[in-house]
Amino acid sequence: VEGLDLHQTIRNFVEMENLEERWRRCEELLIDICRALDHVHQRGLVHRDLKPSNILINPEGRAKLTDFGIVKDLDPNRDPHRTGTLVGTWAYTSPEQIAGRPLDHRSDLYSLGVILFAMLTSRRPFAAKDMAGYRKAHMELEPPRAREIIPLIPEHLDTICHRLLQKSPQDRFQ
């Protein structure tokens, strides 16, 4: 896919003077990513490494999900990754993944919440120096609301982001 990855796109959001355009663009990208995740999840898979550098933006401005190297098949008879070893990127990892608990599609939704927070605020909800710091943050700390960082963020995007970042998978979108 030619174009930028979402990480670079998020960096470019800072330069956008028209905040309404930024929120519209965040929403468009969120919809594209949700469609891609739905496609993956409908096939009984969990991406497990959802992060901005694994989302490419094509020349038409559409988000494309990439890097399925550590995808998890929810069918234990077909899962090539049966190990309990933590895989993924700590800054975007769900509480259940970082704790080594069983995963389902809602783990990717938590990671999507971290990405949406970054799209809206240009920073992640948690910063840490190492895995132990991210483990504590993702498992114990309440994430800030995106509107606490930038009060002009539309309420519906803040609400979606907040729900995606819930610690318990049952409290996220189902």
Short mmCIF file of N, CA and C in Angstrom, two decimals:
data_model
loop_
_atom_site.label_atom_id
_atom_site.label_comp_id
_atom_site.label_asym_id
_atom_site.label_seq_id
_atom_site.Cartn_x
_atom_site.Cartn_y
_atom_site.Cartn_z
N VAL A 1 0.86 -1.18 0.00
CA VAL A 1 0.00 0.00 0.00
C VAL A 1 0.90 1.22 0.00
N GLU A 2 0.74 2.03 -1.02
CA GLU A 2 1.51 3.27 -1.06
C GLU A 2 0.86 4.29 -0.15
N GLY A 3 1.66 5.17 0.42
CA GLY A 3 1.14 6.21 1.29
C GLY A 3 1.81 6.18 2.64
N LEU A 4 1.22 6.88 3.60
CA LEU A 4 1.77 6.99 4.95
C LEU A 4 1.14 5.95 5.86
N ASP A 5 1.82 5.67 6.97
CA ASP A 5 1.15 4.88 8.00
C ASP A 5 0.39 5.83 8.93
N LEU A 6 -0.45 5.27 9.76
CA LEU A 6 -1.28 6.10 10.63
C LEU A 6 -0.43 6.86 11.64
N HIS A 7 0.71 6.30 12.03
CA HIS A 7 1.61 7.00 12.96
C HIS A 7 2.01 8.37 12.38
N GLN A 8 2.42 8.38 11.12
CA GLN A 8 2.81 9.65 10.49
C GLN A 8 1.60 10.55 10.29
N THR A 9 0.46 9.96 9.97
CA THR A 9 -0.76 10.74 9.79
C THR A 9 -1.14 11.44 11.09
N ILE A 10 -1.02 10.74 12.21
CA ILE A 10 -1.30 11.34 13.52
C ILE A 10 -0.36 12.52 13.77
N ARG A 11 0.91 12.36 13.42
CA ARG A 11 1.85 13.48 13.56
C ARG A 11 1.42 14.69 12.73
N ASN A 12 0.88 14.41 11.55
CA ASN A 12 0.43 15.49 10.67
C ASN A 12 -0.83 16.18 11.20
N PHE A 13 -1.62 15.47 12.01
CA PHE A 13 -2.83 16.08 12.57
C PHE A 13 -2.51 17.32 13.40
N VAL A 14 -1.36 17.34 14.04
CA VAL A 14 -0.97 18.47 14.88
C VAL A 14 -0.93 19.76 14.06
N GLU A 15 -0.56 19.63 12.80
CA GLU A 15 -0.42 20.80 11.93
C GLU A 15 -1.75 21.28 11.36
N MET A 16 -2.81 20.49 11.54
CA MET A 16 -4.11 20.87 10.98
C MET A 16 -4.70 22.02 11.79
N GLU A 17 -4.94 23.14 11.14
CA GLU A 17 -5.51 24.29 11.82
C GLU A 17 -7.02 24.17 11.97
N ASN A 18 -7.66 23.49 11.03
CA ASN A 18 -9.10 23.32 11.06
C ASN A 18 -9.44 22.07 11.89
N LEU A 19 -9.84 22.30 13.15
CA LEU A 19 -10.12 21.16 14.03
C LEU A 19 -11.32 20.35 13.56
N GLU A 20 -12.30 21.00 12.96
CA GLU A 20 -13.46 20.25 12.45
C GLU A 20 -13.01 19.24 11.39
N GLU A 21 -12.07 19.63 10.56
CA GLU A 21 -11.53 18.72 9.54
C GLU A 21 -10.78 17.57 10.22
N ARG A 22 -10.04 17.88 11.27
CA ARG A 22 -9.32 16.83 12.00
C ARG A 22 -10.30 15.81 12.58
N TRP A 23 -11.36 16.28 13.22
CA TRP A 23 -12.32 15.35 13.83
C TRP A 23 -13.02 14.52 12.75
N ARG A 24 -13.34 15.14 11.62
CA ARG A 24 -13.97 14.42 10.51
C ARG A 24 -13.04 13.33 9.99
N ARG A 25 -11.76 13.69 9.87
CA ARG A 25 -10.77 12.72 9.37
C ARG A 25 -10.58 11.58 10.38
N CYS A 26 -10.53 11.90 11.66
CA CYS A 26 -10.42 10.86 12.70
C CYS A 26 -11.59 9.88 12.60
N GLU A 27 -12.77 10.43 12.40
CA GLU A 27 -13.97 9.58 12.31
C GLU A 27 -13.93 8.70 11.06
N GLU A 28 -13.49 9.25 9.94
CA GLU A 28 -13.38 8.45 8.71
C GLU A 28 -12.40 7.30 8.90
N LEU A 29 -11.26 7.59 9.48
CA LEU A 29 -10.25 6.55 9.70
C LEU A 29 -10.75 5.52 10.71
N LEU A 30 -11.43 5.97 11.75
CA LEU A 30 -11.99 5.05 12.74
C LEU A 30 -12.96 4.07 12.06
N ILE A 31 -13.80 4.57 11.19
CA ILE A 31 -14.76 3.71 10.49
C ILE A 31 -14.02 2.68 9.62
N ASP A 32 -13.00 3.12 8.89
CA ASP A 32 -12.21 2.19 8.08
C ASP A 32 -11.58 1.09 8.94
N ILE A 33 -10.99 1.49 10.06
CA ILE A 33 -10.33 0.52 10.94
C ILE A 33 -11.35 -0.45 11.53
N CYS A 34 -12.51 0.07 11.92
CA CYS A 34 -13.57 -0.80 12.46
C CYS A 34 -14.03 -1.80 11.41
N ARG A 35 -14.16 -1.39 10.18
CA ARG A 35 -14.57 -2.31 9.11
C ARG A 35 -13.52 -3.40 8.92
N ALA A 36 -12.25 -3.02 8.96
CA ALA A 36 -11.18 -4.01 8.82
C ALA A 36 -11.19 -4.98 9.99
N LEU A 37 -11.35 -4.46 11.20
CA LEU A 37 -11.40 -5.34 12.37
C LEU A 37 -12.62 -6.26 12.32
N ASP A 38 -13.75 -5.74 11.88
CA ASP A 38 -14.93 -6.58 11.75
C ASP A 38 -14.65 -7.74 10.80
N HIS A 39 -13.99 -7.46 9.71
CA HIS A 39 -13.65 -8.50 8.74
C HIS A 39 -12.77 -9.58 9.39
N VAL A 40 -11.78 -9.15 10.15
CA VAL A 40 -10.88 -10.07 10.84
C VAL A 40 -11.64 -10.85 11.91
N HIS A 41 -12.41 -10.16 12.73
CA HIS A 41 -13.11 -10.79 13.85
C HIS A 41 -14.20 -11.75 13.37
N GLN A 42 -14.86 -11.44 12.26
CA GLN A 42 -15.89 -12.34 11.71
C GLN A 42 -15.29 -13.67 11.29
N ARG A 43 -13.99 -13.71 11.09
CA ARG A 43 -13.30 -14.94 10.71
C ARG A 43 -12.67 -15.65 11.90
N GLY A 44 -13.03 -15.20 13.11
CA GLY A 44 -12.55 -15.85 14.32
C GLY A 44 -11.10 -15.56 14.65
N LEU A 45 -10.61 -14.40 14.22
CA LEU A 45 -9.22 -14.03 14.45
C LEU A 45 -9.13 -12.79 15.34
N VAL A 46 -8.01 -12.67 16.05
CA VAL A 46 -7.68 -11.47 16.82
C VAL A 46 -6.33 -10.99 16.30
N HIS A 47 -6.22 -9.73 15.94
CA HIS A 47 -5.00 -9.18 15.34
C HIS A 47 -3.83 -9.22 16.33
N ARG A 48 -4.03 -8.76 17.54
CA ARG A 48 -3.07 -8.75 18.66
C ARG A 48 -1.92 -7.76 18.55
N ASP A 49 -1.78 -7.04 17.45
CA ASP A 49 -0.72 -6.04 17.36
C ASP A 49 -1.23 -4.81 16.63
N LEU A 50 -2.41 -4.38 17.03
CA LEU A 50 -3.03 -3.20 16.42
C LEU A 50 -2.33 -1.96 16.95
N LYS A 51 -1.73 -1.22 16.03
CA LYS A 51 -1.02 0.02 16.38
C LYS A 51 -0.94 0.87 15.12
N PRO A 52 -0.67 2.17 15.26
CA PRO A 52 -0.67 3.06 14.10
C PRO A 52 0.28 2.65 12.98
N SER A 53 1.43 2.08 13.31
CA SER A 53 2.36 1.69 12.25
C SER A 53 1.88 0.47 11.47
N ASN A 54 0.86 -0.22 11.96
CA ASN A 54 0.30 -1.36 11.24
C ASN A 54 -0.99 -0.99 10.50
N ILE A 55 -1.25 0.29 10.39
CA ILE A 55 -2.40 0.79 9.63
C ILE A 55 -1.84 1.76 8.59
N LEU A 56 -2.02 1.41 7.33
CA LEU A 56 -1.51 2.23 6.24
C LEU A 56 -2.64 3.03 5.62
N ILE A 57 -2.33 4.24 5.20
CA ILE A 57 -3.31 5.12 4.57
C ILE A 57 -2.96 5.20 3.09
N ASN A 58 -3.86 4.71 2.24
CA ASN A 58 -3.57 4.68 0.80
C ASN A 58 -3.75 6.07 0.19
N PRO A 59 -3.38 6.24 -1.07
CA PRO A 59 -3.48 7.57 -1.70
C PRO A 59 -4.89 8.15 -1.70
N GLU A 60 -5.91 7.30 -1.64
CA GLU A 60 -7.30 7.80 -1.58
C GLU A 60 -7.71 8.19 -0.16
N GLY A 61 -6.80 7.99 0.82
CA GLY A 61 -7.09 8.37 2.19
C GLY A 61 -7.77 7.29 3.01
N ARG A 62 -7.85 6.06 2.51
CA ARG A 62 -8.50 4.97 3.21
C ARG A 62 -7.48 4.20 4.04
N ALA A 63 -7.90 3.82 5.26
CA ALA A 63 -7.04 3.06 6.16
C ALA A 63 -7.07 1.58 5.80
N LYS A 64 -5.90 0.96 5.79
CA LYS A 64 -5.76 -0.46 5.48
C LYS A 64 -4.98 -1.13 6.60
N LEU A 65 -5.56 -2.16 7.19
CA LEU A 65 -4.93 -2.90 8.29
C LEU A 65 -3.90 -3.86 7.73
N THR A 66 -2.70 -3.89 8.33
CA THR A 66 -1.61 -4.74 7.85
C THR A 66 -0.99 -5.51 9.01
N ASP A 67 0.02 -6.28 8.71
CA ASP A 67 0.86 -7.04 9.64
C ASP A 67 0.05 -8.03 10.48
N PHE A 68 -0.23 -9.16 9.87
CA PHE A 68 -0.97 -10.22 10.53
C PHE A 68 -0.03 -11.31 11.03
N GLY A 69 1.21 -10.93 11.34
CA GLY A 69 2.23 -11.90 11.75
C GLY A 69 1.95 -12.61 13.06
N ILE A 70 1.20 -11.99 13.97
CA ILE A 70 0.93 -12.64 15.26
C ILE A 70 -0.57 -12.77 15.51
N VAL A 71 -1.33 -12.85 14.43
CA VAL A 71 -2.78 -13.01 14.56
C VAL A 71 -3.07 -14.28 15.37
N LYS A 72 -4.12 -14.22 16.17
CA LYS A 72 -4.52 -15.37 16.98
C LYS A 72 -5.85 -15.90 16.46
N ASP A 73 -5.88 -17.20 16.20
CA ASP A 73 -7.11 -17.87 15.80
C ASP A 73 -7.82 -18.29 17.08
N LEU A 74 -9.08 -17.90 17.24
CA LEU A 74 -9.82 -18.23 18.46
C LEU A 74 -10.19 -19.70 18.54
N ASP A 75 -10.04 -20.44 17.44
CA ASP A 75 -10.25 -21.88 17.46
C ASP A 75 -8.93 -22.52 17.91
N PRO A 76 -8.90 -23.12 19.12
CA PRO A 76 -7.63 -23.66 19.63
C PRO A 76 -7.04 -24.76 18.76
N ASN A 77 -7.84 -25.40 17.95
CA ASN A 77 -7.33 -26.44 17.06
C ASN A 77 -6.62 -25.88 15.84
N ARG A 78 -6.83 -24.59 15.55
CA ARG A 78 -6.19 -23.97 14.38
C ARG A 78 -5.20 -22.90 14.76
N ASP A 79 -5.03 -22.58 16.04
CA ASP A 79 -4.19 -21.46 16.46
C ASP A 79 -2.71 -21.83 16.41
N PRO A 80 -1.92 -21.17 15.55
CA PRO A 80 -0.49 -21.46 15.50
C PRO A 80 0.28 -20.85 16.66
N HIS A 81 -0.37 -19.95 17.42
CA HIS A 81 0.31 -19.25 18.53
C HIS A 81 -0.33 -19.67 19.85
N ARG A 82 -0.07 -20.87 20.30
CA ARG A 82 -0.70 -21.36 21.53
C ARG A 82 0.12 -21.02 22.78
N THR A 83 1.18 -20.35 22.61
CA THR A 83 2.05 -20.00 23.72
C THR A 83 1.44 -18.92 24.60
N GLY A 84 1.86 -18.88 25.85
CA GLY A 84 1.41 -17.84 26.77
C GLY A 84 2.31 -16.62 26.74
N THR A 85 3.29 -16.60 25.85
CA THR A 85 4.22 -15.49 25.74
C THR A 85 3.51 -14.24 25.24
N LEU A 86 3.82 -13.12 25.88
CA LEU A 86 3.22 -11.85 25.46
C LEU A 86 3.77 -11.45 24.11
N VAL A 87 2.86 -11.19 23.19
CA VAL A 87 3.22 -10.65 21.89
C VAL A 87 2.43 -9.37 21.71
N GLY A 88 2.91 -8.52 20.84
CA GLY A 88 2.24 -7.25 20.62
C GLY A 88 3.13 -6.10 21.06
N THR A 89 2.58 -4.92 21.01
CA THR A 89 3.32 -3.71 21.37
C THR A 89 2.73 -3.16 22.66
N TRP A 90 3.53 -3.09 23.70
CA TRP A 90 3.06 -2.78 25.06
C TRP A 90 2.19 -1.54 25.13
N ALA A 91 2.56 -0.49 24.42
CA ALA A 91 1.81 0.77 24.51
C ALA A 91 0.37 0.64 24.03
N TYR A 92 0.08 -0.38 23.23
CA TYR A 92 -1.25 -0.55 22.65
C TYR A 92 -1.94 -1.83 23.11
N THR A 93 -1.33 -2.55 24.02
CA THR A 93 -1.81 -3.86 24.44
C THR A 93 -2.93 -3.76 25.47
N SER A 94 -3.94 -4.60 25.32
CA SER A 94 -5.07 -4.61 26.25
C SER A 94 -4.66 -5.17 27.61
N PRO A 95 -5.41 -4.83 28.65
CA PRO A 95 -5.09 -5.37 29.99
C PRO A 95 -5.07 -6.90 30.01
N GLU A 96 -6.03 -7.53 29.33
CA GLU A 96 -6.07 -8.99 29.35
C GLU A 96 -4.90 -9.60 28.58
N GLN A 97 -4.45 -8.94 27.52
CA GLN A 97 -3.32 -9.45 26.76
C GLN A 97 -2.03 -9.30 27.54
N ILE A 98 -1.84 -8.15 28.17
CA ILE A 98 -0.60 -7.92 28.92
C ILE A 98 -0.52 -8.80 30.18
N ALA A 99 -1.70 -9.24 30.67
CA ALA A 99 -1.73 -10.12 31.84
C ALA A 99 -1.66 -11.59 31.45
N GLY A 100 -1.68 -11.88 30.14
CA GLY A 100 -1.62 -13.26 29.69
C GLY A 100 -2.93 -14.02 29.84
N ARG A 101 -4.04 -13.28 29.96
CA ARG A 101 -5.36 -13.93 30.07
C ARG A 101 -5.91 -14.26 28.69
N PRO A 102 -6.95 -15.08 28.63
CA PRO A 102 -7.56 -15.41 27.33
C PRO A 102 -8.05 -14.15 26.61
N LEU A 103 -7.94 -14.18 25.28
CA LEU A 103 -8.30 -13.04 24.46
C LEU A 103 -9.48 -13.35 23.56
N ASP A 104 -10.20 -12.30 23.20
CA ASP A 104 -11.16 -12.37 22.12
C ASP A 104 -11.08 -11.04 21.37
N HIS A 105 -12.04 -10.80 20.48
CA HIS A 105 -12.00 -9.61 19.63
C HIS A 105 -11.94 -8.31 20.42
N ARG A 106 -12.44 -8.31 21.65
CA ARG A 106 -12.48 -7.08 22.44
C ARG A 106 -11.09 -6.59 22.84
N SER A 107 -10.10 -7.47 22.78
CA SER A 107 -8.73 -7.05 23.03
C SER A 107 -8.27 -6.07 21.95
N ASP A 108 -8.60 -6.37 20.70
CA ASP A 108 -8.28 -5.44 19.61
C ASP A 108 -9.02 -4.12 19.77
N LEU A 109 -10.22 -4.18 20.34
CA LEU A 109 -10.99 -2.94 20.53
C LEU A 109 -10.32 -2.02 21.55
N TYR A 110 -9.72 -2.59 22.59
CA TYR A 110 -8.96 -1.77 23.54
C TYR A 110 -7.81 -1.07 22.80
N SER A 111 -7.08 -1.83 22.00
CA SER A 111 -5.98 -1.25 21.22
C SER A 111 -6.49 -0.15 20.30
N LEU A 112 -7.67 -0.37 19.72
CA LEU A 112 -8.29 0.66 18.89
C LEU A 112 -8.56 1.92 19.72
N GLY A 113 -8.95 1.76 20.97
CA GLY A 113 -9.16 2.91 21.85
C GLY A 113 -7.89 3.71 22.06
N VAL A 114 -6.77 3.02 22.22
CA VAL A 114 -5.48 3.71 22.37
C VAL A 114 -5.17 4.49 21.09
N ILE A 115 -5.42 3.87 19.95
CA ILE A 115 -5.18 4.53 18.66
C ILE A 115 -6.10 5.74 18.50
N LEU A 116 -7.38 5.57 18.80
CA LEU A 116 -8.31 6.70 18.68
C LEU A 116 -7.90 7.84 19.60
N PHE A 117 -7.50 7.53 20.82
CA PHE A 117 -7.02 8.56 21.75
C PHE A 117 -5.86 9.33 21.12
N ALA A 118 -4.93 8.59 20.50
CA ALA A 118 -3.78 9.23 19.86
C ALA A 118 -4.21 10.09 18.67
N MET A 119 -5.19 9.60 17.89
CA MET A 119 -5.67 10.40 16.76
C MET A 119 -6.29 11.71 17.24
N LEU A 120 -7.05 11.63 18.33
CA LEU A 120 -7.75 12.81 18.84
C LEU A 120 -6.84 13.79 19.56
N THR A 121 -5.85 13.28 20.30
CA THR A 121 -5.04 14.14 21.18
C THR A 121 -3.58 14.26 20.77
N SER A 122 -3.14 13.44 19.82
CA SER A 122 -1.73 13.37 19.40
C SER A 122 -0.81 12.79 20.47
N ARG A 123 -1.40 12.04 21.40
CA ARG A 123 -0.59 11.32 22.39
C ARG A 123 -1.37 10.09 22.83
N ARG A 124 -0.66 9.12 23.41
CA ARG A 124 -1.33 7.92 23.91
C ARG A 124 -1.86 8.20 25.31
N PRO A 125 -2.84 7.44 25.77
CA PRO A 125 -3.39 7.69 27.11
C PRO A 125 -2.41 7.37 28.23
N PHE A 126 -1.46 6.47 27.96
CA PHE A 126 -0.48 6.08 28.97
C PHE A 126 0.93 6.15 28.38
N ALA A 127 1.87 6.59 29.21
CA ALA A 127 3.28 6.58 28.85
C ALA A 127 4.03 5.84 29.95
N ALA A 128 4.95 4.99 29.56
CA ALA A 128 5.75 4.24 30.53
C ALA A 128 7.12 3.96 29.92
N LYS A 129 8.05 3.60 30.77
CA LYS A 129 9.42 3.35 30.32
C LYS A 129 9.66 1.89 29.94
N ASP A 130 8.84 0.99 30.48
CA ASP A 130 9.09 -0.43 30.24
C ASP A 130 7.80 -1.22 30.36
N MET A 131 7.90 -2.53 30.16
CA MET A 131 6.72 -3.37 30.19
C MET A 131 6.01 -3.31 31.53
N ALA A 132 6.75 -3.27 32.62
CA ALA A 132 6.13 -3.20 33.95
C ALA A 132 5.29 -1.93 34.09
N GLY A 133 5.79 -0.82 33.58
CA GLY A 133 5.03 0.43 33.62
C GLY A 133 3.78 0.37 32.79
N TYR A 134 3.87 -0.20 31.60
CA TYR A 134 2.67 -0.35 30.76
C TYR A 134 1.70 -1.35 31.37
N ARG A 135 2.21 -2.39 31.97
CA ARG A 135 1.34 -3.37 32.62
C ARG A 135 0.51 -2.69 33.71
N LYS A 136 1.16 -1.91 34.56
CA LYS A 136 0.46 -1.20 35.63
C LYS A 136 -0.55 -0.22 35.05
N ALA A 137 -0.13 0.54 34.05
CA ALA A 137 -1.02 1.55 33.47
C ALA A 137 -2.25 0.92 32.83
N HIS A 138 -2.04 -0.07 31.98
CA HIS A 138 -3.16 -0.70 31.29
C HIS A 138 -4.07 -1.48 32.23
N MET A 139 -3.52 -2.01 33.30
CA MET A 139 -4.33 -2.83 34.19
C MET A 139 -4.96 -2.04 35.33
N GLU A 140 -4.33 -0.94 35.76
CA GLU A 140 -4.78 -0.28 36.98
C GLU A 140 -5.18 1.19 36.84
N LEU A 141 -4.54 1.92 35.94
CA LEU A 141 -4.79 3.36 35.88
C LEU A 141 -6.00 3.68 35.01
N GLU A 142 -6.78 4.63 35.47
CA GLU A 142 -7.92 5.10 34.68
C GLU A 142 -7.38 6.00 33.57
N PRO A 143 -7.73 5.72 32.32
CA PRO A 143 -7.23 6.59 31.25
C PRO A 143 -7.90 7.96 31.32
N PRO A 144 -7.20 8.99 30.93
CA PRO A 144 -7.84 10.31 30.89
C PRO A 144 -8.88 10.34 29.78
N ARG A 145 -9.84 11.21 29.90
CA ARG A 145 -10.78 11.44 28.80
C ARG A 145 -10.06 12.28 27.76
N ALA A 146 -10.30 12.01 26.50
CA ALA A 146 -9.66 12.78 25.42
C ALA A 146 -10.03 14.26 25.53
N ARG A 147 -11.26 14.55 25.96
CA ARG A 147 -11.71 15.95 26.09
C ARG A 147 -11.02 16.67 27.25
N GLU A 148 -10.40 15.93 28.16
CA GLU A 148 -9.60 16.58 29.21
C GLU A 148 -8.33 17.18 28.60
N ILE A 149 -7.86 16.58 27.52
CA ILE A 149 -6.65 17.06 26.85
C ILE A 149 -7.01 18.19 25.87
N ILE A 150 -8.03 17.95 25.04
CA ILE A 150 -8.49 18.94 24.06
C ILE A 150 -10.01 19.05 24.21
N PRO A 151 -10.48 20.05 24.93
CA PRO A 151 -11.92 20.18 25.20
C PRO A 151 -12.81 20.30 23.96
N LEU A 152 -12.24 20.65 22.81
CA LEU A 152 -13.04 20.82 21.59
C LEU A 152 -13.31 19.51 20.85
N ILE A 153 -12.79 18.40 21.35
CA ILE A 153 -13.06 17.10 20.73
C ILE A 153 -14.56 16.84 20.82
N PRO A 154 -15.18 16.41 19.73
CA PRO A 154 -16.62 16.13 19.77
C PRO A 154 -16.95 15.08 20.84
N GLU A 155 -18.03 15.32 21.53
CA GLU A 155 -18.42 14.46 22.65
C GLU A 155 -18.58 13.00 22.22
N HIS A 156 -19.17 12.76 21.05
CA HIS A 156 -19.39 11.37 20.63
C HIS A 156 -18.07 10.63 20.40
N LEU A 157 -17.04 11.31 19.90
CA LEU A 157 -15.74 10.66 19.72
C LEU A 157 -15.07 10.39 21.07
N ASP A 158 -15.20 11.32 22.00
CA ASP A 158 -14.68 11.12 23.36
C ASP A 158 -15.37 9.93 24.03
N THR A 159 -16.68 9.83 23.86
CA THR A 159 -17.45 8.73 24.46
C THR A 159 -17.03 7.38 23.87
N ILE A 160 -16.88 7.32 22.56
CA ILE A 160 -16.44 6.08 21.91
C ILE A 160 -15.07 5.69 22.43
N CYS A 161 -14.16 6.64 22.47
CA CYS A 161 -12.79 6.39 22.93
C CYS A 161 -12.79 5.88 24.37
N HIS A 162 -13.55 6.53 25.22
CA HIS A 162 -13.60 6.15 26.63
C HIS A 162 -14.12 4.72 26.80
N ARG A 163 -15.13 4.37 26.05
CA ARG A 163 -15.69 3.01 26.17
C ARG A 163 -14.71 1.97 25.64
N LEU A 164 -14.00 2.27 24.57
CA LEU A 164 -13.00 1.34 24.05
C LEU A 164 -11.88 1.09 25.06
N LEU A 165 -11.58 2.07 25.89
CA LEU A 165 -10.47 1.97 26.83
C LEU A 165 -10.86 1.39 28.20
N GLN A 166 -12.02 0.82 28.30
CA GLN A 166 -12.43 0.22 29.57
C GLN A 166 -11.54 -0.99 29.88
N LYS A 167 -11.20 -1.16 31.14
CA LYS A 167 -10.31 -2.25 31.56
C LYS A 167 -10.94 -3.62 31.32
N SER A 168 -12.20 -3.74 31.61
CA SER A 168 -12.88 -5.01 31.47
C SER A 168 -13.44 -5.17 30.05
N PRO A 169 -13.15 -6.29 29.38
CA PRO A 169 -13.68 -6.49 28.03
C PRO A 169 -15.22 -6.39 27.98
N GLN A 170 -15.90 -6.77 29.04
CA GLN A 170 -17.36 -6.71 29.06
C GLN A 170 -17.88 -5.28 28.99
N ASP A 171 -17.08 -4.32 29.40
CA ASP A 171 -17.48 -2.91 29.40
C ASP A 171 -17.18 -2.20 28.07
N ARG A 172 -16.49 -2.89 27.17
CA ARG A 172 -16.21 -2.33 25.84
C ARG A 172 -17.38 -2.67 24.92
N PHE A 173 -17.32 -2.16 23.71
CA PHE A 173 -18.30 -2.56 22.71
C PHE A 173 -18.21 -4.07 22.53
N GLN A 174 -19.34 -4.69 22.29
CA GLN A 174 -19.37 -6.15 22.16
C GLN A 174 -19.36 -6.57 20.70
#
